[in-house]
Tab-separated table of C-alpha atoms and ligand atoms in Angstrom:
chain	number	residue	atom	x	y	z
A	1	MET	CA	0.000	0.000	0.000
A	2	SER	CA	1.559	3.288	-1.072
A	3	SER	CA	1.450	6.287	1.235
A	4	GLU	CA	-0.268	8.274	-1.571
A	5	VAL	CA	-3.161	5.810	-1.562
A	6	ARG	CA	-3.381	5.981	2.227
A	7	ARG	CA	-3.472	9.777	2.060
A	8	ALA	CA	-6.144	9.621	-0.657
A	9	ALA	CA	-8.365	7.409	1.509
A	10	GLU	CA	-7.943	9.841	4.422
A	11	ILE	CA	-8.962	12.751	2.205
A	12	LEU	CA	-12.085	10.843	1.120
A	13	ARG	CA	-12.959	10.043	4.737
A	14	ALA	CA	-12.630	13.739	5.580
A	15	GLY	CA	-15.100	14.635	2.805
A	16	GLY	CA	-12.499	15.670	0.203
A	17	LEU	CA	-12.190	14.968	-3.507
A	18	VAL	CA	-9.639	12.567	-4.992
A	19	ALA	CA	-9.110	11.951	-8.705
A	20	PHE	CA	-7.953	8.411	-9.421
A	21	PRO	CA	-7.072	6.292	-12.447
A	22	THR	CA	-9.359	3.576	-13.734
A	23	GLU	CA	-8.900	1.316	-16.752
A	24	THR	CA	-11.521	3.360	-18.670
A	25	VAL	CA	-10.881	7.035	-17.799
A	26	TYR	CA	-9.858	8.924	-14.632
A	27	GLY	CA	-12.622	9.414	-12.076
A	28	LEU	CA	-13.284	12.293	-9.670
A	29	GLY	CA	-14.083	10.531	-6.409
A	30	ALA	CA	-16.009	11.410	-3.263
A	31	ASP	CA	-17.321	9.306	-0.366
A	32	ALA	CA	-20.645	8.012	-1.759
A	33	SER	CA	-22.212	8.123	1.721
A	34	ASN	CA	-21.287	11.781	2.424
A	35	ALA	CA	-23.889	14.264	1.143
A	36	ALA	CA	-21.624	17.320	1.525
A	37	ALA	CA	-18.719	15.617	-0.259
A	38	VAL	CA	-20.943	14.571	-3.164
A	39	ALA	CA	-22.430	18.088	-3.338
A	40	ARG	CA	-18.907	19.483	-3.686
A	41	LEU	CA	-18.166	16.855	-6.347
A	42	TYR	CA	-21.158	18.064	-8.389
A	43	ARG	CA	-20.093	21.688	-7.969
A	44	VAL	CA	-16.551	21.040	-9.169
A	45	LYS	CA	-17.760	18.891	-12.014
A	46	GLY	CA	-20.398	21.467	-12.962
A	47	ARG	CA	-22.965	18.720	-13.200
A	48	PRO	CA	-26.710	19.258	-12.647
A	49	ALA	CA	-27.877	17.679	-9.356
A	50	GLU	CA	-30.475	15.450	-11.013
A	51	HIS	CA	-27.802	13.575	-12.988
A	52	PRO	CA	-26.850	10.320	-11.270
A	53	VAL	CA	-23.239	9.321	-10.649
A	54	ILE	CA	-21.616	5.865	-10.744
A	55	VAL	CA	-20.538	4.353	-7.404
A	56	HIS	CA	-17.307	2.317	-7.440
A	57	PHE	CA	-16.440	-0.635	-5.197
A	58	ALA	CA	-13.503	-2.957	-4.539
A	59	SER	CA	-15.589	-6.121	-4.995
A	60	THR	CA	-18.819	-7.445	-6.498
A	61	GLU	CA	-20.062	-8.372	-3.040
A	62	GLU	CA	-19.736	-4.772	-1.814
A	63	ALA	CA	-21.218	-3.365	-5.012
A	64	PHE	CA	-24.320	-5.547	-4.766
A	65	ARG	CA	-25.088	-4.169	-1.269
A	66	TYR	CA	-26.196	-1.016	-3.059
A	67	ALA	CA	-28.817	-3.022	-5.010
A	68	LEU	CA	-32.285	-3.922	-3.769
A	69	GLN	CA	-32.309	-7.291	-5.532
A	70	ILE	CA	-29.741	-8.847	-7.811
A	71	PRO	CA	-31.235	-10.227	-11.026
A	72	PRO	CA	-29.535	-13.384	-12.405
A	73	ASP	CA	-28.386	-11.343	-15.434
A	74	ALA	CA	-26.544	-8.963	-13.101
A	75	ARG	CA	-24.805	-11.860	-11.365
A	76	ALA	CA	-23.799	-13.382	-14.695
A	77	LEU	CA	-22.421	-10.105	-16.079
A	78	ALA	CA	-20.577	-9.291	-12.849
A	79	ALA	CA	-19.054	-12.784	-12.733
A	80	LYS	CA	-17.745	-12.382	-16.261
A	81	TYR	CA	-16.708	-8.706	-16.385
A	82	TRP	CA	-15.936	-7.455	-12.871
A	83	PRO	CA	-13.471	-6.105	-12.075
A	84	GLY	CA	-13.608	-4.334	-15.429
A	85	PRO	CA	-15.085	-1.672	-17.712
A	86	LEU	CA	-18.762	-2.431	-17.053
A	87	THR	CA	-21.366	-0.413	-15.116
A	88	LEU	CA	-24.645	-2.004	-14.042
A	89	ILE	CA	-27.804	0.004	-13.315
A	90	LEU	CA	-29.885	-1.800	-10.685
A	91	ASN	CA	-32.766	-0.869	-8.419
A	92	LYS	CA	-31.155	0.716	-5.396
A	93	SER	CA	-31.074	-0.426	-1.779
A	94	GLU	CA	-31.314	2.078	1.093
A	95	LYS	CA	-27.491	2.279	1.075
A	96	ALA	CA	-27.553	4.196	-2.216
A	97	LYS	CA	-28.566	7.735	-1.309
A	98	ASP	CA	-30.680	10.080	-3.423
A	99	PHE	CA	-27.693	12.410	-3.778
A	100	VAL	CA	-25.790	9.797	-5.829
A	101	THR	CA	-28.768	8.541	-7.834
A	102	GLY	CA	-30.122	11.959	-8.775
A	103	GLY	CA	-33.294	10.969	-6.923
A	104	GLN	CA	-33.892	8.000	-9.230
A	105	PRO	CA	-34.897	4.578	-7.832
A	106	SER	CA	-31.860	2.985	-9.531
A	107	VAL	CA	-28.108	3.190	-8.955
A	108	GLY	CA	-25.087	2.767	-11.221
A	109	ILE	CA	-22.383	0.485	-9.766
A	110	ARG	CA	-18.989	-0.606	-11.019
A	111	VAL	CA	-15.936	-2.569	-9.847
A	112	PRO	CA	-12.909	-1.142	-11.688
A	113	SER	CA	-9.836	-3.283	-12.372
A	114	HIS	CA	-7.079	-0.648	-12.352
A	115	PRO	CA	-4.635	-1.604	-9.565
A	116	VAL	CA	-4.534	1.952	-8.142
A	117	ALA	CA	-8.359	2.172	-8.133
A	118	GLN	CA	-8.480	-1.241	-6.450
A	119	ALA	CA	-5.916	-0.214	-3.829
A	120	LEU	CA	-7.821	3.006	-3.089
A	121	LEU	CA	-11.207	1.267	-2.856
A	122	LYS	CA	-9.797	-1.413	-0.524
A	123	GLU	CA	-8.086	1.136	1.685
A	124	PHE	CA	-11.164	3.386	1.783
A	125	GLY	CA	-13.465	0.443	2.447
A	126	GLY	CA	-16.678	1.916	1.035
A	127	GLY	CA	-18.337	3.118	-2.152
A	128	ILE	CA	-16.665	5.949	-4.062
A	129	ALA	CA	-18.973	8.101	-6.183
A	130	ALA	CA	-17.029	9.082	-9.291
A	131	PRO	CA	-17.944	10.649	-12.593
A	132	SER	CA	-15.192	11.117	-15.160
A	133	ALA	CA	-12.779	13.753	-13.819
A	134	ASN	CA	-13.547	16.445	-16.415
A	135	ARG	CA	-15.885	19.442	-16.307
A	136	PHE	CA	-19.418	18.605	-17.402
A	137	GLY	CA	-19.804	17.998	-21.132
A	138	ARG	CA	-16.067	18.044	-21.857
A	139	VAL	CA	-13.620	15.376	-22.996
A	140	SER	CA	-12.865	12.730	-20.335
A	141	PRO	CA	-9.308	12.539	-18.936
A	142	THR	CA	-7.123	9.504	-19.644
A	143	THR	CA	-4.017	10.721	-17.788
A	144	ALA	CA	-3.377	12.421	-14.439
A	145	ALA	CA	-2.049	15.445	-16.363
A	146	HIS	CA	-5.420	15.827	-18.138
A	147	VAL	CA	-7.140	15.927	-14.746
A	148	ARG	CA	-4.762	18.599	-13.426
A	149	GLU	CA	-5.286	20.697	-16.567
A	150	ASP	CA	-9.071	20.516	-16.177
A	151	LEU	CA	-9.619	20.697	-12.442
A	152	GLY	CA	-6.479	22.308	-11.023
A	153	SER	CA	-6.742	23.011	-7.318
A	154	ASP	CA	-10.467	22.136	-7.217
A	155	VAL	CA	-9.384	18.560	-6.500
A	156	ASP	CA	-7.521	17.727	-3.273
A	157	LEU	CA	-5.336	14.977	-4.718
A	158	VAL	CA	-4.744	13.345	-8.105
A	159	LEU	CA	-3.473	9.766	-7.913
A	160	GLU	CA	-1.057	8.876	-10.705
A	161	GLY	CA	-1.827	5.693	-12.645
A	162	GLY	CA	-0.440	6.122	-16.148
A	163	GLN	CA	-2.534	6.219	-19.283
A	164	SER	CA	-5.982	4.583	-19.035
A	165	GLU	CA	-5.858	1.338	-20.970
A	166	VAL	CA	-9.389	1.331	-22.415
A	167	GLY	CA	-9.552	5.094	-22.990
A	168	ILE	CA	-13.348	5.496	-23.195
A	169	GLU	CA	-15.963	5.201	-20.448
A	170	SER	CA	-17.442	1.901	-19.269
A	171	THR	CA	-20.235	0.058	-21.056
A	172	ILE	CA	-23.457	0.798	-19.123
A	173	VAL	CA	-26.114	-1.928	-18.914
A	174	ASP	CA	-29.454	-1.065	-17.336
A	175	LEU	CA	-31.134	-3.998	-15.575
A	176	SER	CA	-33.501	-1.917	-13.460
A	177	GLN	CA	-36.548	-2.379	-15.709
A	178	GLY	CA	-36.300	-6.132	-16.314
A	179	ALA	CA	-34.791	-6.595	-19.766
A	180	ALA	CA	-31.138	-5.627	-20.211
A	181	VAL	CA	-30.589	-2.393	-22.156
A	182	VAL	CA	-27.248	-0.890	-23.201
A	183	LEU	CA	-27.347	2.794	-22.154
A	184	ARG	CA	-23.782	3.563	-23.236
A	185	PRO	CA	-21.642	1.415	-25.558
A	186	GLY	CA	-18.062	0.716	-24.478
A	187	LYS	CA	-15.173	-1.695	-24.898
A	188	ILE	CA	-17.386	-4.597	-23.840
A	189	SER	CA	-19.517	-4.787	-26.958
A	190	ARG	CA	-23.157	-5.619	-27.365
A	191	GLU	CA	-22.157	-8.860	-29.101
A	192	GLU	CA	-20.056	-9.899	-26.101
A	193	LEU	CA	-22.891	-9.045	-23.709
A	194	GLU	CA	-25.339	-11.033	-25.821
A	195	ARG	CA	-23.309	-14.181	-25.223
A	196	ILE	CA	-24.416	-13.894	-21.599
A	197	VAL	CA	-27.738	-12.015	-21.500
A	198	ARG	CA	-30.493	-10.958	-23.889
A	199	ILE	CA	-30.178	-7.309	-24.801
A	200	GLN	CA	-33.246	-5.257	-25.629
A	201	GLU	CA	-33.453	-2.052	-27.687
A	202	LYS	CA	-33.317	1.230	-25.774
A	203	ASP	CA	-36.621	3.136	-25.571
A	204	GLN	CA	-38.062	6.323	-24.041
A	205	SER	CA	-38.531	4.723	-20.635
A	206	SER	CA	-34.755	4.397	-20.175
A	207	PRO	CA	-33.482	6.381	-17.199
A	208	ARG	CA	-31.861	9.805	-17.369
A	209	HIS	CA	-28.311	9.585	-18.469
A	210	SER	CA	-26.036	12.505	-19.218
A	211	GLY	CA	-23.872	10.432	-21.569
A	212	GLY	CA	-27.053	10.331	-23.636
A	213	LEU	CA	-27.107	14.085	-24.200
A	214	GLU	CA	-26.515	15.056	-27.781
A	215	ARG	CA	-23.385	17.152	-27.379
A	216	HIS	CA	-21.089	15.602	-24.796
A	217	TYR	CA	-17.456	14.508	-24.575
A	218	ALA	CA	-16.879	17.585	-26.704
A	219	PRO	CA	-13.780	19.651	-27.527
A	220	ARG	CA	-14.171	23.453	-27.507
A	221	THR	CA	-13.280	23.737	-31.169
A	222	PRO	CA	-16.247	22.863	-33.404
A	223	ALA	CA	-15.798	19.344	-34.764
A	224	ARG	CA	-17.392	17.651	-37.746
A	225	LEU	CA	-17.572	13.985	-38.819
A	226	VAL	CA	-16.688	13.463	-42.467
A	227	PRO	CA	-17.017	10.224	-44.452
A	228	THR	CA	-13.700	8.947	-45.866
A	229	HIS	CA	-14.742	9.523	-49.481
A	230	SER	CA	-15.417	13.247	-48.951
A	231	LEU	CA	-12.468	14.086	-46.687
A	232	ASP	CA	-10.323	15.289	-49.574
A	233	LYS	CA	-13.119	17.443	-51.026
A	234	GLU	CA	-13.847	18.992	-47.614
A	235	ILE	CA	-10.191	19.880	-47.087
A	236	SER	CA	-9.850	21.596	-50.464
A	237	ARG	CA	-13.097	23.521	-49.902
A	238	LEU	CA	-12.100	24.937	-46.482
A	239	LYS	CA	-10.583	28.366	-45.912
A	240	ASP	CA	-10.303	28.049	-42.110
A	241	ARG	CA	-7.304	26.726	-40.250
A	242	VAL	CA	-8.287	23.110	-39.872
A	243	ALA	CA	-7.184	20.141	-37.748
A	244	VAL	CA	-7.837	16.589	-38.921
A	245	LEU	CA	-8.218	13.264	-37.111
A	246	ALA	CA	-7.928	10.525	-39.724
A	247	PHE	CA	-6.731	7.035	-40.599
A	248	SER	CA	-4.714	8.088	-43.623
A	249	ARG	CA	-1.405	9.925	-44.020
A	250	PRO	CA	-1.168	13.695	-43.413
A	251	ASP	CA	-2.240	16.042	-46.194
A	252	GLU	CA	0.113	19.018	-46.517
A	253	ARG	CA	-2.769	21.485	-47.011
A	254	VAL	CA	-3.832	20.788	-43.438
A	255	ASP	CA	-2.388	22.692	-40.459
A	256	TYR	CA	-2.614	19.912	-37.904
A	257	TRP	CA	-3.093	16.237	-38.649
A	258	LEU	CA	-3.315	13.319	-36.244
A	259	ARG	CA	-3.249	9.814	-37.598
A	260	MET	CA	-5.334	7.231	-35.758
A	261	PRO	CA	-5.018	3.403	-35.577
A	262	ARG	CA	-7.271	1.157	-37.660
A	263	ASP	CA	-7.941	-1.096	-34.684
A	264	PRO	CA	-10.983	0.059	-32.654
A	265	ASN	CA	-9.451	-0.706	-29.238
A	266	ALA	CA	-6.220	1.106	-30.067
A	267	TYR	CA	-8.274	4.005	-31.463
A	268	ALA	CA	-10.394	4.221	-28.293
A	269	GLN	CA	-7.282	4.292	-26.122
A	270	LYS	CA	-5.940	7.332	-27.985
A	271	LEU	CA	-9.212	9.124	-28.713
A	272	TYR	CA	-9.547	11.604	-25.841
A	273	ALA	CA	-5.872	12.568	-25.766
A	274	ALA	CA	-6.140	13.161	-29.532
A	275	LEU	CA	-9.240	15.378	-29.176
A	276	ARG	CA	-7.485	17.372	-26.456
A	277	GLU	CA	-4.408	17.813	-28.623
A	278	LEU	CA	-6.438	18.949	-31.641
A	279	ASP	CA	-8.392	21.305	-29.410
A	280	THR	CA	-5.199	23.172	-28.493
A	281	ALA	CA	-3.900	23.340	-32.078
A	282	GLY	CA	-5.409	26.793	-32.584
A	283	CYS	CA	-7.651	25.754	-35.474
A	284	GLU	CA	-11.184	26.938	-36.259
A	285	LEU	CA	-12.460	23.497	-37.089
A	286	ILE	CA	-11.702	19.826	-36.407
A	287	LEU	CA	-12.549	17.373	-39.161
A	288	VAL	CA	-12.895	13.774	-38.015
A	289	GLU	CA	-12.773	10.965	-40.547
A	290	ALA	CA	-15.775	8.748	-39.746
A	291	PRO	CA	-14.850	5.251	-38.540
A	292	PRO	CA	-16.235	2.147	-40.280
A	293	GLU	CA	-19.902	1.220	-39.755
A	294	ALA	CA	-18.941	-2.206	-38.308
A	295	ALA	CA	-20.259	-3.251	-34.863
A	296	GLU	CA	-16.760	-3.272	-33.327
A	297	TRP	CA	-16.611	0.505	-33.869
A	298	ALA	CA	-19.926	1.224	-32.068
A	299	ALA	CA	-18.387	2.716	-28.900
A	300	VAL	CA	-15.863	4.912	-30.719
A	301	ARG	CA	-18.572	6.045	-33.151
A	302	ASP	CA	-20.861	6.946	-30.246
A	303	ARG	CA	-18.190	9.199	-28.665
A	304	LEU	CA	-17.263	10.797	-31.994
A	305	VAL	CA	-20.873	11.551	-32.897
A	306	ARG	CA	-21.290	13.300	-29.541
A	307	ALA	CA	-17.950	15.111	-29.774
A	308	CYS	CA	-19.178	16.478	-33.095
A	309	GLY	CA	-22.492	17.578	-31.559
B	401	TXA	O1	-15.876	4.393	-17.097
B	401	TXA	C1	-16.671	5.040	-16.401
B	401	TXA	O2	-17.847	4.706	-16.255
B	401	TXA	C2	-16.105	6.289	-15.694
B	401	TXA	C3	-15.109	5.847	-14.638
B	401	TXA	C4	-14.617	6.986	-13.794
B	401	TXA	O3	-15.675	4.833	-13.850
B	401	TXA	N1	-17.171	7.047	-15.122
B	401	TXA	C5	-18.048	7.763	-15.855
B	401	TXA	O4	-18.928	8.485	-15.092
B	401	TXA	O5	-18.045	7.784	-17.058
B	401	TXA	P1	-19.832	9.654	-15.656
B	401	TXA	O6	-20.535	10.208	-14.472
B	401	TXA	O7	-19.019	10.607	-16.456
B	401	TXA	O8	-20.864	8.915	-16.532
B	401	TXA	C6	-21.762	8.067	-15.894
B	401	TXA	C7	-22.990	7.871	-16.688
B	401	TXA	C8	-23.780	9.151	-16.796
B	401	TXA	O9	-24.215	9.290	-18.126
B	401	TXA	C9	-24.918	8.908	-15.835
B	401	TXA	O10	-26.059	9.613	-16.197
B	401	TXA	C10	-25.088	7.400	-15.935
B	401	TXA	O11	-23.798	6.919	-16.021
B	401	TXA	N2	-25.726	6.861	-14.748
B	401	TXA	C11	-25.230	6.774	-13.492
B	401	TXA	N3	-26.143	6.276	-12.653
B	401	TXA	C12	-27.248	6.044	-13.364
B	401	TXA	C13	-28.555	5.559	-13.081
B	401	TXA	N4	-28.938	5.223	-11.862
B	401	TXA	N5	-29.422	5.462	-14.096
B	401	TXA	C14	-29.062	5.831	-15.341
B	401	TXA	N6	-27.869	6.304	-15.689
B	401	TXA	C15	-26.977	6.412	-14.716
B	402	MG	MG1	-18.341	11.751	-18.129
């Protein structure tokens, strides 16, 4: 146990805020049982109070104490994917307070696998409420440096844990209404989930979910998705200083070009750092080459569509 982790747990116990690495993105953590700490978390994050936050635990057993009942599908998914990049939405027990659920009858729970997150959760010994450690609506952080850039002294401690391996937020599966519904795609794909449970289409009755807002995970610079076949035409048409995120080689007419991997997992890992870099390139517009339509690109496509508003 490192002394940093011990200090982090003390800060949480005292009602402070600790940013910590997870395998998906960095989280901004507060004691999930402390109303004042969670209120401060929402203030720093700039998140509306009615938006629920995910509660993190060291083990499945602890996580399930926040649930009223545990459907067999939840047990099966937890057994396969926890610790890991999966969040389950279940009907809440009295342990999950209204101030973490946004007043909803359900709660989002997750057991992360990152060793530093695990160490912190074990040392703290309770649930840690943690949204991604960025300001509301902005690009999620995948390094400790990103968190410091975004939140500065508004956070009491940032635990260092290297670059997040997955790079995009957890897959969210809602099991609170009976049938399993994917609220947010992630590294664990729908196809993988369907090997274990039946997944139903999302409909209007799905719970509130800020990741479901249209413009989210967004850079400050306006961004636009462009199909591969019209990328060249778009570039020659533009008069603005433009930054491009693409699979192909740099085009010399373009001021700032970042080349992305053709593998969806490698792409996801780099995505947020790339959007941050392009955002600081001093361009008027970011053009993003659209990824393939294939199912394995669903999570990356979801984030790009939102980043492009
Ligand atoms: O990978 C992740 O999930 C990261 C790391 C830090 O664990 N966390 C994360 O948290 O992405 P956040 O707050 O940025 O996104 C959580 C999403 C939000 O869209 C929120 O609305 C939804 O989960 N959510 C949380 N609890 C919910 C609930 N009870 N019902 C419906 N949606 C919920
Ligand atoms: Mg977020």
